[in-house]
Coordinates of N, CA and C in Angstrom, one line a residue:
M199 N 74.5 29.5 105.8 CA 73.4 29.5 106.7 C 72.4 28.4 106.3
V200 N 71.9 27.7 107.2 CA 70.9 26.6 106.9 C 69.5 27.2 107.1
D201 N 68.7 27.0 106.0 CA 67.3 27.5 106.1 C 66.4 26.5 106.8
V202 N 65.1 26.8 107.0 CA 64.2 26.0 107.7 C 64.0 24.6 107.1
C203 N 64.3 24.5 105.9 CA 64.2 23.2 105.2 C 65.5 22.4 105.3
G204 N 66.5 22.9 106.0 CA 67.8 22.2 106.2 C 68.7 22.3 105.0
D205 N 68.5 23.2 104.1 CA 69.4 23.3 103.0 C 70.4 24.5 103.3
C206 N 71.6 24.2 103.1 CA 72.6 25.2 103.3 C 72.6 26.2 102.1
G207 N 72.2 27.4 102.3 CA 72.1 28.4 101.3 C 70.8 28.3 100.5
G208 N 69.9 27.4 100.9 CA 68.7 27.2 100.2 C 67.7 28.4 100.4
S209 N 66.7 28.3 99.6 CA 65.7 29.4 99.7 C 64.6 29.2 100.7
G210 N 64.6 28.1 101.4 CA 63.6 27.8 102.4 C 62.3 27.2 101.8
L211 N 61.2 27.7 102.4 CA 59.9 27.1 102.0 C 59.5 27.4 100.6
N212 N 58.8 26.5 99.9 CA 58.3 26.8 98.6 C 57.1 27.6 98.7
A213 N 56.5 27.9 97.5 CA 55.3 28.8 97.5 C 54.1 28.2 98.2
A214 N 54.1 26.9 98.4 CA 53.0 26.3 99.1 C 53.2 26.2 100.6
G215 N 54.4 26.6 101.1 CA 54.6 26.7 102.5 C 55.3 25.5 103.1
C216 N 55.9 24.7 102.3 CA 56.6 23.5 102.8 C 57.9 23.3 102.1
C217 N 58.7 22.3 102.6 CA 60.0 22.0 102.0 C 59.8 21.1 100.8
G218 N 60.7 21.2 99.8 CA 60.6 20.3 98.7 C 60.0 20.9 97.4
D219 N 59.7 20.1 96.5 CA 59.2 20.5 95.2 C 57.6 20.5 95.1
S220 N 57.0 20.0 96.1 CA 55.5 19.9 96.1 C 54.9 21.3 95.9
T221 N 53.8 21.3 95.1 CA 53.1 22.6 95.0 C 51.8 22.5 95.9
D222 N 51.6 21.4 96.5 CA 50.4 21.2 97.4 C 50.9 20.4 98.6
C223 N 51.3 21.1 99.7 CA 51.9 20.4 100.8 C 51.0 20.2 102.0
I224 N 51.4 19.3 102.9 CA 50.6 19.0 104.0 C 50.9 20.1 105.1
H225 N 49.9 20.6 105.7 CA 50.0 21.6 106.8 C 49.8 21.0 108.1
Y226 N 50.7 21.3 109.1 CA 50.6 20.7 110.4 C 49.2 21.0 111.0
L227 N 48.9 22.3 111.1 CA 47.7 22.7 111.9 C 46.4 22.1 111.2
D228 N 46.3 22.2 109.9 CA 45.1 21.7 109.2 C 45.0 20.2 109.0
D229 N 46.1 19.6 108.8 CA 46.1 18.2 108.4 C 46.6 17.2 109.5
I230 N 47.6 17.5 110.2 CA 48.3 16.6 111.1 C 47.7 16.6 112.5
Q231 N 47.6 17.9 113.1 CA 47.2 18.0 114.5 C 45.8 17.3 114.6
S232 N 44.9 17.5 113.6 CA 43.6 16.9 113.7 C 43.6 15.3 113.8
I233 N 44.6 14.7 113.2 CA 44.8 13.3 113.3 C 45.1 12.9 114.7
F234 N 46.1 13.7 115.3 CA 46.5 13.4 116.7 C 45.3 13.7 117.7
T235 N 44.6 14.8 117.4 CA 43.5 15.1 118.3 C 42.4 14.1 118.3
D236 N 42.1 13.6 117.1 CA 41.0 12.6 117.0 C 41.4 11.2 117.4
N237 N 42.7 10.9 117.4 CA 43.1 9.5 117.6 C 44.1 9.2 118.6
C238 N 44.8 10.2 119.1 CA 46.0 10.0 119.9 C 46.0 10.6 121.3
I239 N 45.5 11.9 121.4 CA 45.7 12.6 122.6 C 44.8 12.1 123.8
S240 N 44.0 11.2 123.6 CA 43.2 10.6 124.7 C 44.2 9.9 125.6
C241 N 45.3 9.4 125.1 CA 46.4 8.8 125.9 C 47.6 9.8 125.9
H242 N 48.0 10.3 124.8 CA 49.3 11.1 124.7 C 48.9 12.6 124.9
D243 N 48.5 12.9 126.2 CA 48.1 14.2 126.5 C 49.0 14.9 127.6
G244 N 50.2 14.4 127.7 CA 51.1 14.9 128.6 C 51.2 14.1 129.9
S245 N 50.3 13.2 130.0 CA 50.4 12.4 131.3 C 50.6 10.9 131.0
H246 N 51.0 10.6 129.7 CA 51.3 9.2 129.3 C 52.5 8.7 130.0
V247 N 52.3 7.8 131.0 CA 53.4 7.4 131.8 C 54.5 6.6 131.1
A248 N 54.1 5.7 130.2 CA 55.1 4.9 129.5 C 56.1 5.7 128.6
S249 N 55.6 6.6 127.9 CA 56.4 7.3 126.9 C 56.7 8.8 127.2
E250 N 55.7 9.4 128.0 CA 55.7 10.8 128.2 C 55.6 11.6 126.9
L251 N 55.1 11.0 125.9 CA 54.9 11.7 124.6 C 53.6 12.5 124.7
D252 N 53.7 13.8 124.4 CA 52.5 14.7 124.4 C 52.2 15.1 122.9
L253 N 51.1 14.8 122.4 CA 50.7 15.1 121.0 C 49.7 16.2 120.9
R254 N 49.6 17.0 122.0 CA 48.6 18.1 121.9 C 49.0 19.3 121.1
T255 N 50.3 19.5 121.0 CA 50.8 20.7 120.3 C 52.1 20.3 119.5
Y256 N 52.4 21.2 118.5 CA 53.6 21.0 117.7 C 54.8 21.0 118.6
T257 N 54.9 21.9 119.5 CA 56.1 22.1 120.4 C 56.3 20.8 121.2
S258 N 55.2 20.3 121.8 CA 55.3 19.1 122.6 C 55.7 17.8 121.7
L259 N 55.1 17.8 120.5 CA 55.4 16.7 119.6 C 56.9 16.7 119.3
M260 N 57.4 17.8 118.9 CA 58.8 18.0 118.5 C 59.8 17.8 119.7
A261 N 59.3 17.9 121.0 CA 60.1 17.7 122.2 C 60.3 16.2 122.3
G262 N 59.5 15.4 121.7 CA 59.7 13.9 121.7 C 59.1 13.3 123.0
S263 N 59.7 12.1 123.3 CA 59.3 11.3 124.4 C 60.4 11.3 125.4
K264 N 60.3 10.5 126.5 CA 61.3 10.3 127.4 C 62.5 9.6 126.8
N265 N 62.3 9.0 125.7 CA 63.4 8.3 125.0 C 64.0 9.1 123.9
G266 N 63.6 10.4 123.7 CA 64.2 11.2 122.7 C 63.2 11.6 121.6
A267 N 63.7 12.1 120.5 CA 62.9 12.6 119.4 C 62.1 11.4 118.8
V268 N 60.9 11.8 118.3 CA 60.0 10.8 117.6 C 59.8 11.2 116.2
I269 N 60.3 12.4 115.8 CA 60.3 12.9 114.4 C 61.7 13.2 114.0
V270 N 62.1 12.7 112.8 CA 63.3 13.0 112.1 C 62.9 13.8 110.9
E271 N 63.1 15.1 111.0 CA 62.6 16.0 109.9 C 63.2 15.5 108.5
S272 N 62.3 15.4 107.6 CA 62.6 15.1 106.2 C 62.9 13.6 106.0
N273 N 62.6 12.8 107.0 CA 63.0 11.3 106.9 C 61.9 10.5 107.7
H274 N 60.8 10.3 107.1 CA 59.7 9.6 107.8 C 60.1 8.2 108.2
S275 N 60.9 7.5 107.4 CA 61.2 6.1 107.7 C 62.1 5.9 109.0
N276 N 62.8 7.0 109.3 CA 63.6 6.9 110.6 C 62.9 7.6 111.7
S277 N 61.6 8.0 111.5 CA 60.9 8.7 112.6 C 60.1 7.7 113.4
L278 N 60.3 7.6 114.7 CA 59.7 6.6 115.5 C 58.1 6.7 115.5
L279 N 57.6 8.0 115.4 CA 56.2 8.2 115.3 C 55.6 7.5 114.1
W280 N 56.2 7.7 112.9 CA 55.7 7.1 111.7 C 55.9 5.5 111.8
Q281 N 57.0 5.1 112.3 CA 57.2 3.6 112.5 C 56.0 3.0 113.3
K282 N 55.6 3.7 114.4 CA 54.5 3.2 115.2 C 53.2 3.2 114.5
V283 N 52.9 4.3 113.8 CA 51.6 4.3 113.1 C 51.5 3.5 111.9
S284 N 52.6 3.4 111.2 CA 52.6 2.6 109.9 C 52.5 1.1 110.2
S285 N 53.1 0.7 111.4 CA 53.0 -0.8 111.7 C 51.7 -1.2 112.3
G286 N 50.9 -0.1 112.7 CA 49.6 -0.4 113.4 C 49.8 -0.5 114.9
A287 N 51.0 -0.4 115.4 CA 51.2 -0.4 116.9 C 50.5 0.7 117.6
M288 N 50.4 1.9 116.9 CA 49.7 3.1 117.4 C 48.7 3.6 116.3
P289 N 47.6 4.1 116.7 CA 47.0 3.9 118.1 C 46.6 2.5 118.3
P290 N 46.5 2.0 119.5 CA 46.1 0.6 119.8 C 44.8 0.2 119.1
S291 N 43.9 1.2 118.9 CA 42.7 0.9 118.3 C 42.9 0.5 116.8
G292 N 44.0 1.0 116.2 CA 44.3 0.7 114.8 C 43.4 1.5 113.9
N293 N 42.9 2.6 114.4 CA 41.9 3.4 113.6 C 42.5 4.4 112.5
L294 N 43.8 4.5 112.4 CA 44.3 5.4 111.4 C 44.1 4.7 110.0
T295 N 43.7 5.6 109.1 CA 43.5 5.1 107.7 C 44.9 5.2 107.0
A296 N 44.9 4.5 105.8 CA 46.1 4.6 105.0 C 46.4 6.1 104.6
T297 N 45.3 6.8 104.3 CA 45.5 8.2 103.9 C 46.1 9.0 105.1
Q298 N 45.6 8.8 106.3 CA 46.2 9.5 107.4 C 47.7 9.2 107.6
I299 N 48.0 7.9 107.5 CA 49.4 7.5 107.6 C 50.3 8.1 106.5
T300 N 49.8 8.2 105.3 CA 50.5 8.9 104.2 C 50.6 10.4 104.5
L301 N 49.6 11.0 105.0 CA 49.7 12.4 105.4 C 50.8 12.7 106.4
I302 N 50.9 11.8 107.4 CA 52.0 11.9 108.4 C 53.4 11.8 107.7
S303 N 53.5 10.7 106.9 CA 54.8 10.5 106.3 C 55.2 11.7 105.3
T304 N 54.2 12.1 104.6 CA 54.5 13.2 103.6 C 54.9 14.5 104.4
W305 N 54.2 14.8 105.5 CA 54.5 16.0 106.3 C 55.9 15.9 106.9
I306 N 56.2 14.7 107.4 CA 57.6 14.6 107.9 C 58.6 14.8 106.8
D307 N 58.4 14.2 105.6 CA 59.3 14.3 104.5 C 59.4 15.8 103.9
E308 N 58.3 16.5 104.1 CA 58.3 17.9 103.7 C 59.0 18.8 104.8
G309 N 59.6 18.2 105.8 CA 60.4 19.0 106.8 C 59.8 19.0 108.1
A310 N 58.6 18.5 108.3 CA 57.9 18.4 109.6 C 57.9 19.8 110.3
I311 N 57.5 20.8 109.5 CA 57.5 22.2 110.0 C 56.1 22.5 110.5
E312 N 56.0 23.5 111.3 CA 54.8 24.0 111.9 C 54.2 25.1 110.9
N313 N 53.5 24.6 109.9 CA 52.9 25.5 108.9 C 51.4 25.4 108.9

């Protein structure tokens, strides 16, 4: 059986509530959604014509865009969302800080779970 962290026979989440060895993990509701709310949902609110990406909720984020998934759990470098924010292509204002981009990549690498 595969656990929430994608390990066959694994124990699942660590004591901090995320995948991996970290003792202090990134939490979606506390750390990631606020980045999207402050910087992204003015466009990605479910009505974005070009991508149809909705960043208002975890469920809509994980549903992806009209072109498919934007998050590859546990693999930030293959996640389209991280590629867009790390390159500065998104948001168009370029307002994400290096810390916010690192939070997104770490959260993805920790399994991109709704914790």
